[in-house]
mmCIF file of C-alpha atoms (C1' of nucleotides) in Angstrom:
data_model
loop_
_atom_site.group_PDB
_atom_site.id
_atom_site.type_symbol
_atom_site.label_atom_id
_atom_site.label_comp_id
_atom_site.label_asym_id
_atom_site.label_seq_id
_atom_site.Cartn_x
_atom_site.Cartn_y
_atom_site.Cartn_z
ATOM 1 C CA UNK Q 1491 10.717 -11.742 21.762
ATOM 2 C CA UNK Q 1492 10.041 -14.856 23.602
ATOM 3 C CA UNK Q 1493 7.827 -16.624 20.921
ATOM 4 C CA UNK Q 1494 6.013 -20.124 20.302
ATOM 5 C CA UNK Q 1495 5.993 -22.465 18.124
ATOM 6 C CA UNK Q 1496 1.898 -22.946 17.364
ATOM 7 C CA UNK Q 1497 0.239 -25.343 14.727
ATOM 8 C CA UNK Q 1498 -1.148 -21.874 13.623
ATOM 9 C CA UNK Q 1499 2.478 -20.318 13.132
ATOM 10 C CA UNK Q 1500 3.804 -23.537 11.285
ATOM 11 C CA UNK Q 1501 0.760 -23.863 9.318
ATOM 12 C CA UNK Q 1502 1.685 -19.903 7.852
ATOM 13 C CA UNK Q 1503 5.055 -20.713 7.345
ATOM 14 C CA UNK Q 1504 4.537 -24.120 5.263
ATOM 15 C CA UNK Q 1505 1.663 -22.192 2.723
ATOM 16 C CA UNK Q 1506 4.491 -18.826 2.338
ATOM 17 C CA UNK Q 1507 7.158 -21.524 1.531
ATOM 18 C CA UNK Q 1508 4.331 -24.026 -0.589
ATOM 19 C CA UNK Q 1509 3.115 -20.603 -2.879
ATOM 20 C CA UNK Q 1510 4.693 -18.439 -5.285
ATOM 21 C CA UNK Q 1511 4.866 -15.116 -3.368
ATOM 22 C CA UNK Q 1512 1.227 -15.154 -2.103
ATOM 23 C CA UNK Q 1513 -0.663 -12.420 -0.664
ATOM 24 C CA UNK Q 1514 -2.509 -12.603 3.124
ATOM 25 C CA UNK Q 1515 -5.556 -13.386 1.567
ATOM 26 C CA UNK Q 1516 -3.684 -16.487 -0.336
ATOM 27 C CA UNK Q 1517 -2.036 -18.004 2.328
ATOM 28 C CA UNK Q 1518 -5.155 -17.856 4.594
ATOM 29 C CA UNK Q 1519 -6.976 -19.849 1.856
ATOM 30 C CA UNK Q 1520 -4.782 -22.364 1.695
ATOM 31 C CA UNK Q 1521 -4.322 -22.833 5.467
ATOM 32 C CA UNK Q 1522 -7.887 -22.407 6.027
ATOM 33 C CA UNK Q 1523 -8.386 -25.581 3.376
ATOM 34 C CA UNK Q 1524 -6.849 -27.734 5.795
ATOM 35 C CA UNK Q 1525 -7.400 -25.835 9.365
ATOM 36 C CA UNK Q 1526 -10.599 -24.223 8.366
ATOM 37 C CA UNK Q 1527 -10.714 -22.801 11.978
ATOM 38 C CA UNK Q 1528 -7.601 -20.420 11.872
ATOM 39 C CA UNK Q 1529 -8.812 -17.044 11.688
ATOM 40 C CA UNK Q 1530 -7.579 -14.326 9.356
ATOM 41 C CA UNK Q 1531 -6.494 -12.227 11.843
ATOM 42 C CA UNK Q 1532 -4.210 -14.677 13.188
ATOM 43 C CA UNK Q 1533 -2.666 -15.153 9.519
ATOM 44 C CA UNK Q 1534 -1.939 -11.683 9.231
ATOM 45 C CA UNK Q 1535 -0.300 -11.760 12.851
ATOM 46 C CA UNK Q 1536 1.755 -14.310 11.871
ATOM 47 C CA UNK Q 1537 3.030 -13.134 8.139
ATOM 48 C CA UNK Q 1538 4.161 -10.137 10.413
ATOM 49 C CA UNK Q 1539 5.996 -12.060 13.244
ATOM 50 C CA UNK Q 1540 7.557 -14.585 10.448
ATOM 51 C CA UNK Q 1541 8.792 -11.132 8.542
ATOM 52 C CA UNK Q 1542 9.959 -9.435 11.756
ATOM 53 C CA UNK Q 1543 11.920 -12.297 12.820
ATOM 54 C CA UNK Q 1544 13.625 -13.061 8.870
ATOM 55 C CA UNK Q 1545 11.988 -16.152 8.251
ATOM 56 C CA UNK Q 1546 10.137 -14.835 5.488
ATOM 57 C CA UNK Q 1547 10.482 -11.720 3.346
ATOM 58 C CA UNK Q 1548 7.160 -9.020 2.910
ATOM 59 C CA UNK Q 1549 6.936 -7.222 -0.180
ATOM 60 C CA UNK Q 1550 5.359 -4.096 -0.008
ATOM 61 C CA UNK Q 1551 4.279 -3.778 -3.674
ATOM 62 C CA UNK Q 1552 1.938 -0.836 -3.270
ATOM 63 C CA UNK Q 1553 0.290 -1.694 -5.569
ATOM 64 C CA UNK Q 1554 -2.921 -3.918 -3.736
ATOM 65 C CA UNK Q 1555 -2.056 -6.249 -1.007
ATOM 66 C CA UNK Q 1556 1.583 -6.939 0.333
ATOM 67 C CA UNK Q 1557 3.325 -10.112 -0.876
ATOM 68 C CA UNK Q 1558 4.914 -12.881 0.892
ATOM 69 C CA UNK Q 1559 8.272 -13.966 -0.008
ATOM 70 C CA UNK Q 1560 10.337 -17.412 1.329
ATOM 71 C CA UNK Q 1561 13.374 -16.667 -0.075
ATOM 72 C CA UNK Q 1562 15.088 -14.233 2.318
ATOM 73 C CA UNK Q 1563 18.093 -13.713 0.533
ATOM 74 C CA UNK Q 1564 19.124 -10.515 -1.301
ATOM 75 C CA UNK Q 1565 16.949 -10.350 -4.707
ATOM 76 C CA UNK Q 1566 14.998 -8.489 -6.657
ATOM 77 C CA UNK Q 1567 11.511 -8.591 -8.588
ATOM 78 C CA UNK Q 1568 9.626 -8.201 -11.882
ATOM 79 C CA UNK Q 1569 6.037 -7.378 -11.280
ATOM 80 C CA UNK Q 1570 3.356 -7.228 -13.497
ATOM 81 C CA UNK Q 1571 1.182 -3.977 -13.503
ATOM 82 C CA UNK Q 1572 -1.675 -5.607 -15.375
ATOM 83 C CA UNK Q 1573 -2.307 -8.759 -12.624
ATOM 84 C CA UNK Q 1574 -0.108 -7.827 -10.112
ATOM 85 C CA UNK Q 1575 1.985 -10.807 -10.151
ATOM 86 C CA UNK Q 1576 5.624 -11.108 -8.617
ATOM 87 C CA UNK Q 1577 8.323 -13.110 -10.230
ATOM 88 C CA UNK Q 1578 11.633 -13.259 -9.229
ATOM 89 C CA UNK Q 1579 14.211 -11.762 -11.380
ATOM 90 C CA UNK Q 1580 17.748 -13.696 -12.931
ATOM 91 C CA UNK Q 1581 19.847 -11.299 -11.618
ATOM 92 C CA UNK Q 1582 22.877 -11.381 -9.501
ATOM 93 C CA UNK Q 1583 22.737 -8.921 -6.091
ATOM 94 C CA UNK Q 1584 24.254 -5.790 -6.853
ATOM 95 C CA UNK Q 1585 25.713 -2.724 -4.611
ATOM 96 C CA UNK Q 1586 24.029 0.651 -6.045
ATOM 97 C CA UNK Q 1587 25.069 2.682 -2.840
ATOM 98 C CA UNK Q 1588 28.711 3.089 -4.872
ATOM 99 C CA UNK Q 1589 26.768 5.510 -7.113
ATOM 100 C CA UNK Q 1590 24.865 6.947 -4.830
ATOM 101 C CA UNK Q 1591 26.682 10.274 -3.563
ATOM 102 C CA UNK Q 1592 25.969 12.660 -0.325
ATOM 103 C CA UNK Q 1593 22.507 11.584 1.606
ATOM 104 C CA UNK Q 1594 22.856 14.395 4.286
ATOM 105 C CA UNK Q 1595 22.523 12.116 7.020
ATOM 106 C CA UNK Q 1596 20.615 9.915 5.937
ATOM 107 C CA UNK Q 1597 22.001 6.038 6.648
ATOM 108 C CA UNK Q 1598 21.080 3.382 4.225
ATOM 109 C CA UNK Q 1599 20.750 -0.086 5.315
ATOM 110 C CA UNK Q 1600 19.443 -1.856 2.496
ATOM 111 C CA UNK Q 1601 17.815 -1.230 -1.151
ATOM 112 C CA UNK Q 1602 14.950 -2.746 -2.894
ATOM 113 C CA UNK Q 1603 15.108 -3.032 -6.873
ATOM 114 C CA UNK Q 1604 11.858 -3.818 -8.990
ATOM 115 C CA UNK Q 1605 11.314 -3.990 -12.208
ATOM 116 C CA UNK Q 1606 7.636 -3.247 -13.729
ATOM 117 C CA UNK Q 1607 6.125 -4.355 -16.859
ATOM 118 C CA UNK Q 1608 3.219 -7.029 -17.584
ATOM 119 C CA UNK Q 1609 3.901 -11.063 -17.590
ATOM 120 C CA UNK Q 1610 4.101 -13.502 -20.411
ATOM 121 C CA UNK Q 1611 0.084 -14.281 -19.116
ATOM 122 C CA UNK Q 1612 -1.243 -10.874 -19.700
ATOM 123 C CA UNK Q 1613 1.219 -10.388 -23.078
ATOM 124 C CA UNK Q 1614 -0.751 -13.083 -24.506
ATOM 125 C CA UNK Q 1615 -4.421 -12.308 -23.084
ATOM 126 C CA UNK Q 1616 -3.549 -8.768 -24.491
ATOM 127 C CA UNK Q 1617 -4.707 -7.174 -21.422
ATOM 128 C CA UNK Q 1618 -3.834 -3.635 -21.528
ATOM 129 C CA UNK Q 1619 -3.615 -0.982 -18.650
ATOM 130 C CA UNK Q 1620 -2.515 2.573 -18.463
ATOM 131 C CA UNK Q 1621 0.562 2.461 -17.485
ATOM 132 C CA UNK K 733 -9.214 11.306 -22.866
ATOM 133 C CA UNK K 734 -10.676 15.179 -23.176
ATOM 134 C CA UNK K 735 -8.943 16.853 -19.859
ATOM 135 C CA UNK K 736 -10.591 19.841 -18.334
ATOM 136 C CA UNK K 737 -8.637 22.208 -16.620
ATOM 137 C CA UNK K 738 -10.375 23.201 -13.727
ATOM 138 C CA UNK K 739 -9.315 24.977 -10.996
ATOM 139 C CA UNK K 740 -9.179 22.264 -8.449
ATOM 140 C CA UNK K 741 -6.782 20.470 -10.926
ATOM 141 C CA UNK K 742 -4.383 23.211 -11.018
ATOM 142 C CA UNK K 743 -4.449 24.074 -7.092
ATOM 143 C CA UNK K 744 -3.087 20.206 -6.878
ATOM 144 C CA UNK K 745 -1.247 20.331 -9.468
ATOM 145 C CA UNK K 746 0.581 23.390 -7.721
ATOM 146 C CA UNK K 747 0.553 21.866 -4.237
ATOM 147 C CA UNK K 748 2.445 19.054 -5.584
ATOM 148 C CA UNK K 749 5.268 21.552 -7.078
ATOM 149 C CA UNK K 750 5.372 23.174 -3.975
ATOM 150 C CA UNK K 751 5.323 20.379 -1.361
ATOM 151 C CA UNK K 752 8.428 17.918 -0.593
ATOM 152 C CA UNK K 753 7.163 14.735 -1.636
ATOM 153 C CA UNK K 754 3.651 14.762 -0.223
ATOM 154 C CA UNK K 755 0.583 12.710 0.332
ATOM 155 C CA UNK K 756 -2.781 13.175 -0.956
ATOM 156 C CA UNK K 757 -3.919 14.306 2.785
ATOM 157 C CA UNK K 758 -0.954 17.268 2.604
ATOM 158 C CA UNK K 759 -1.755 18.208 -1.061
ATOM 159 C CA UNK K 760 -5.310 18.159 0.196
ATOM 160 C CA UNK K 761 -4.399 20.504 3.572
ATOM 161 C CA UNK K 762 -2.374 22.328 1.540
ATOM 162 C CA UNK K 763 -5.697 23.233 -0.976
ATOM 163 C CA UNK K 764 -7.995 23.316 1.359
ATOM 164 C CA UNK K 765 -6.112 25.966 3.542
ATOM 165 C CA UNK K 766 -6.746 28.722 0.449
ATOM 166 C CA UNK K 767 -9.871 26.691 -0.805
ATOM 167 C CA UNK K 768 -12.181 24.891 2.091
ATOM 168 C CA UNK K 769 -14.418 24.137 -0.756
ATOM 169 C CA UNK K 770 -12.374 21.646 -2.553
ATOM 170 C CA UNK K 771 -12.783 18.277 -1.458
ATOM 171 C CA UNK K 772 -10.837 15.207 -0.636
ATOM 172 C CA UNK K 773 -11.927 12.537 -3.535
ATOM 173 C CA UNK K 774 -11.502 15.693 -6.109
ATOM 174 C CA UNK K 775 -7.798 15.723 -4.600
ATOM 175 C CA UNK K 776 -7.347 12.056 -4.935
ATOM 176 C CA UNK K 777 -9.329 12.075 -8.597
ATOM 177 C CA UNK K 778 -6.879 15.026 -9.811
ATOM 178 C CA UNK K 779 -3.554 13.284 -8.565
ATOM 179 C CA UNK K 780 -4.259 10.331 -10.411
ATOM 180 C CA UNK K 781 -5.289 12.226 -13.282
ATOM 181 C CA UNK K 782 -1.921 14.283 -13.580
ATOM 182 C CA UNK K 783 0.108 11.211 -12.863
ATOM 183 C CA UNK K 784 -1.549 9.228 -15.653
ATOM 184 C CA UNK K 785 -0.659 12.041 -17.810
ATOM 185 C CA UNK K 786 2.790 11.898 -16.628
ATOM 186 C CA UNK K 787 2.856 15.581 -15.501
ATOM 187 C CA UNK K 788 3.541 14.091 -11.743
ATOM 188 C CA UNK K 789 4.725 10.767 -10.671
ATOM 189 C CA UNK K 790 2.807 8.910 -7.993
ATOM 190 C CA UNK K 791 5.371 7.164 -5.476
ATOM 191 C CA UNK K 792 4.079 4.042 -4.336
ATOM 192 C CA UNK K 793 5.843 2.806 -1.110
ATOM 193 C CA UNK K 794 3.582 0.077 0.267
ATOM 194 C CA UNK K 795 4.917 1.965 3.613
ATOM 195 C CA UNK K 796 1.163 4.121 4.211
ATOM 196 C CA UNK K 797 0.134 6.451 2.238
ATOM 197 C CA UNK K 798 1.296 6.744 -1.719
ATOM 198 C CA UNK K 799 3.409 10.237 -2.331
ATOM 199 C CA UNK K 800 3.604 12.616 -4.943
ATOM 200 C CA UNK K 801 6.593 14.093 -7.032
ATOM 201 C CA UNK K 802 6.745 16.910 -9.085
ATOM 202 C CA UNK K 803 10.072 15.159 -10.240
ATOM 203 C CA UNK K 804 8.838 13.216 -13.526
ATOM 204 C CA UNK K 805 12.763 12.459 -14.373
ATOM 205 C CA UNK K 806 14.186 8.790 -13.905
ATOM 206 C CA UNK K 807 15.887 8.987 -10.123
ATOM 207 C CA UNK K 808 15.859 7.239 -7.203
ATOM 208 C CA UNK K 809 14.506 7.849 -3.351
ATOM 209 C CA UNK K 810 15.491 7.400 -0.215
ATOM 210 C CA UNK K 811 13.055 6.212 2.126
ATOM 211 C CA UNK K 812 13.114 6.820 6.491
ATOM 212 C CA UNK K 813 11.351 3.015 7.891
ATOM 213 C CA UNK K 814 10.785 5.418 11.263
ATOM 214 C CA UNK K 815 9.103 8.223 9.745
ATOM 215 C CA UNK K 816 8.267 7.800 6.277
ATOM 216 C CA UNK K 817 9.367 10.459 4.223
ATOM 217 C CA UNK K 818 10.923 9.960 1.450
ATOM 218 C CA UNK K 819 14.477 12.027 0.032
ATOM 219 C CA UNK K 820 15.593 12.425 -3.534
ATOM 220 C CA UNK K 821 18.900 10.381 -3.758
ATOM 221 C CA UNK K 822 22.031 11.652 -5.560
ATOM 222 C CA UNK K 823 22.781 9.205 -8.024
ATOM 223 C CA UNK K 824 22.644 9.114 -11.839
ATOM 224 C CA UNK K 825 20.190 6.890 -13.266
ATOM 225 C CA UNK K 826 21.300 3.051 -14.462
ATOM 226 C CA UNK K 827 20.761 0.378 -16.660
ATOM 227 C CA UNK K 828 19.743 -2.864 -14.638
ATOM 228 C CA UNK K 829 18.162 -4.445 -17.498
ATOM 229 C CA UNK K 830 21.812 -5.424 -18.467
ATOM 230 C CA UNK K 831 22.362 -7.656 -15.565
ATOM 231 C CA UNK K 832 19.013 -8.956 -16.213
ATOM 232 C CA UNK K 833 18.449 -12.397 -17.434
ATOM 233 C CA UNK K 834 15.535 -14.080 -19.255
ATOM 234 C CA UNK K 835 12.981 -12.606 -17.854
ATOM 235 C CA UNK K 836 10.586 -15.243 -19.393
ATOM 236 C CA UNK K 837 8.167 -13.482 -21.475
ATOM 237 C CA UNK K 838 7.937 -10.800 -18.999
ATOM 238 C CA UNK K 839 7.678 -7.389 -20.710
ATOM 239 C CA UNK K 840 10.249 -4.850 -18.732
ATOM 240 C CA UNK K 841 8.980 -0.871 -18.567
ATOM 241 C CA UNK K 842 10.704 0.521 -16.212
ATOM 242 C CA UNK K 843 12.005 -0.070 -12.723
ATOM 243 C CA UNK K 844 12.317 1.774 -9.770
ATOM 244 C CA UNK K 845 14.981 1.611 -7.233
ATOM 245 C CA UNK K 846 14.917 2.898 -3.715
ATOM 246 C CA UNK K 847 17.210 3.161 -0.524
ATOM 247 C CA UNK K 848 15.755 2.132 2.827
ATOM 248 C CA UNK K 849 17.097 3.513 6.177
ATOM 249 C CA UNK K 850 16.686 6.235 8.659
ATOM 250 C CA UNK K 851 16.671 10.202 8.332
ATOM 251 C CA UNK K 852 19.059 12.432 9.917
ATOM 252 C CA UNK K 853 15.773 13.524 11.567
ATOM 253 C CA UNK K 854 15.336 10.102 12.434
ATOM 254 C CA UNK K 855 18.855 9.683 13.423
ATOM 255 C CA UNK K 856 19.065 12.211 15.928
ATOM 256 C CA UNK K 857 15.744 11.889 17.757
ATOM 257 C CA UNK K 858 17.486 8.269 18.457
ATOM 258 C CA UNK K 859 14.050 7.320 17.284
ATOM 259 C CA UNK K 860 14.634 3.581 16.783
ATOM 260 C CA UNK K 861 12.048 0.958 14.951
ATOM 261 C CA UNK K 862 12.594 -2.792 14.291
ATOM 262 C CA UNK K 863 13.870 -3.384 10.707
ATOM 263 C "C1'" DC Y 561 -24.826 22.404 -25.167
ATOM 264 C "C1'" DT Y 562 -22.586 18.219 -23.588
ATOM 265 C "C1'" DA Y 563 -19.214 15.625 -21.687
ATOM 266 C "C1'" DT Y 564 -16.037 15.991 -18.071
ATOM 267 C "C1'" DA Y 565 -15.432 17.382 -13.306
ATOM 268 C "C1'" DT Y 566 -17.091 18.374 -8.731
ATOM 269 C "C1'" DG Y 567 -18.784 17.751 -3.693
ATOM 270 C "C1'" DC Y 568 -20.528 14.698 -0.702
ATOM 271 C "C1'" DA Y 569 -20.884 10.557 1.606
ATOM 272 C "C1'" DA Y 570 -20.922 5.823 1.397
ATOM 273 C "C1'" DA Y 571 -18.347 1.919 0.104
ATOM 274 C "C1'" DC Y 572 -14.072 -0.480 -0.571
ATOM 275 C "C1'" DA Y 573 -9.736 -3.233 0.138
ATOM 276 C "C1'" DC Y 574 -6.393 -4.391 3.163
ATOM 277 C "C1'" DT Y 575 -4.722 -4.602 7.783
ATOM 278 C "C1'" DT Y 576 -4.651 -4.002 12.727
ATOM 279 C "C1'" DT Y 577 -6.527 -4.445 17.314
ATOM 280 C "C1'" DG Y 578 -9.354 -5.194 21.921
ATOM 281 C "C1'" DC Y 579 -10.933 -8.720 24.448
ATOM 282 C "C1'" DA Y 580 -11.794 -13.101 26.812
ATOM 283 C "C1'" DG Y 581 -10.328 -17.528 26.792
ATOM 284 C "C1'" DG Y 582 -6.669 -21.145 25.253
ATOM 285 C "C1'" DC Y 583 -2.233 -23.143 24.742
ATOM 286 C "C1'" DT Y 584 2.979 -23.495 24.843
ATOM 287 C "C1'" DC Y 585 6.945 -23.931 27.394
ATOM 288 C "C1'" DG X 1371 0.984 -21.393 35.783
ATOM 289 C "C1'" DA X 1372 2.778 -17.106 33.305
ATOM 290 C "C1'" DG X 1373 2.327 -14.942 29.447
ATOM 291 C "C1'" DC X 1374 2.257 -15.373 24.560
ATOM 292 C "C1'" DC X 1375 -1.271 -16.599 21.255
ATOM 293 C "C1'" DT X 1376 -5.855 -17.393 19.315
ATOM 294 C "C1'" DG X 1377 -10.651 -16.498 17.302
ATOM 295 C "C1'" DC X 1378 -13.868 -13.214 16.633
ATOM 296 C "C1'" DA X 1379 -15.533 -9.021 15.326
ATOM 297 C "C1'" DA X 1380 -15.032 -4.284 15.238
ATOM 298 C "C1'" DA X 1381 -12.301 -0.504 14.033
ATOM 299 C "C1'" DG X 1382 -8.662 1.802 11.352
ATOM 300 C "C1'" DT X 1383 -6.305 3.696 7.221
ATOM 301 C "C1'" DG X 1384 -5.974 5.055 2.657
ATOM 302 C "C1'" DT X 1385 -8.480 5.263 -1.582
ATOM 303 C "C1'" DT X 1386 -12.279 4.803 -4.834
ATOM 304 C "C1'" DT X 1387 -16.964 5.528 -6.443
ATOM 305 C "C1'" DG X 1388 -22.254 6.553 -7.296
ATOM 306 C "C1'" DC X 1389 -25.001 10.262 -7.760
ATOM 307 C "C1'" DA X 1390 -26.924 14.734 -8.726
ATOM 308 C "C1'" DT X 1391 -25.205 19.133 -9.919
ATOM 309 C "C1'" DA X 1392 -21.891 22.427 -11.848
ATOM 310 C "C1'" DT X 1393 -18.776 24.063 -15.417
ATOM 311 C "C1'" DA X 1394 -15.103 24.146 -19.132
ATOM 312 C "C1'" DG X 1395 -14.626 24.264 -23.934
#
DNA sequence: CTATATGCAAACACTTTGCAGGCTC
DNA sequence: GAGCCTGCAAAGTGTTTGCATATAG
């Protein structure tokens, strides 16, 4: 756990906290604008280390590629199952595990909350999915 | 929007009633053990059929593979970070959408909640994973 | 009969990894 | 100067798809 502080590392960490939750392919773009030598591989190392060590949050959408998140703090999302899009939702934390009753064993440590539906963008474009 | 109902559709169909949660590469063990002949993109083709009809709902964890539910009922899962599986959880289903503020033109459907921990599995093989 | 479904294999999207050399502390 | 980190490219995982053929209705 003994880790360094490289341009590359910094460079991840300023385009997760300059984007809106951006995917790996995202923030590569935009660091590889700049540093046009920083390989992808070494992005996606990085997301992970960043997310491992709390400095960043990774949503796992499943739904495409994972998101990137700089607000660590307890929240939830709206995503949009026409572009895929997350947006953070107005919503103060809440504590579900008082409803929740016998898990035969199994210990929760933390809860993730999403809310699906399509974005003001694809309302207006009219683009339609199953869904 | 014409659906056949073909055999293979109905051995997945009844692999996912009769599994705990499964993948497409169990449903697809599971039919291929009575029927070799069936094949892995008719698997994947059928569960996405039946779970745009709504007959089964596809579980997408962005933790490996998707899984399958026979469920079609709003609830809520548990998921094990160690080994994956995922548990039906014991609590009534709620009404975020009331702590929700303006969403911003964003178009609410439906949300899905779910519980992230370790299995008593999990728990007792001490089987530990960063999270 | 005809459109939907199948089997097969190739392609796809996203992510991880092995390796040799480079850089941080 | 020890060992984490990088760039590169190849490999890995899970899923979709093009095509010719088969089959449900």
């Amino acid at each position: 756990m003994d880790r360094r502080n490289t341009i590359q590392r910094q460079l991840v960490m300023q385009a997760v906290q300059g984007l809106d939750h951006p995917d790996a392919e995202e923030v590569y773009e935009n660091v590889s604008r700049e540093h046009p030598n920083v390989s992808k591989g070494t992005v996606y190392r990085n997301l992970n280390v960043l997310a491992a060590q709390g400095e960043i949050l990774k949503v796992e959408t499943g739904d495409g590629a994972d998101k990137f998140d700089f607000r660590t703090d307890q929240h939830y999302h709206l995503r949009c199952r026409v572009c895929g899009k997350i947006f953070d939702a107005q919503m103060p934390p809440i504590a579900p595990e008082q409803f929740l009753g016998d898990t035969h064993g199994f210990t929760v440590e933390r809860h993730n909350l999403e809310f699906i539906g399509t974005c003001s963008e694809c309302n207006k474009s009219g683009g339609q999915k199953n869904g």
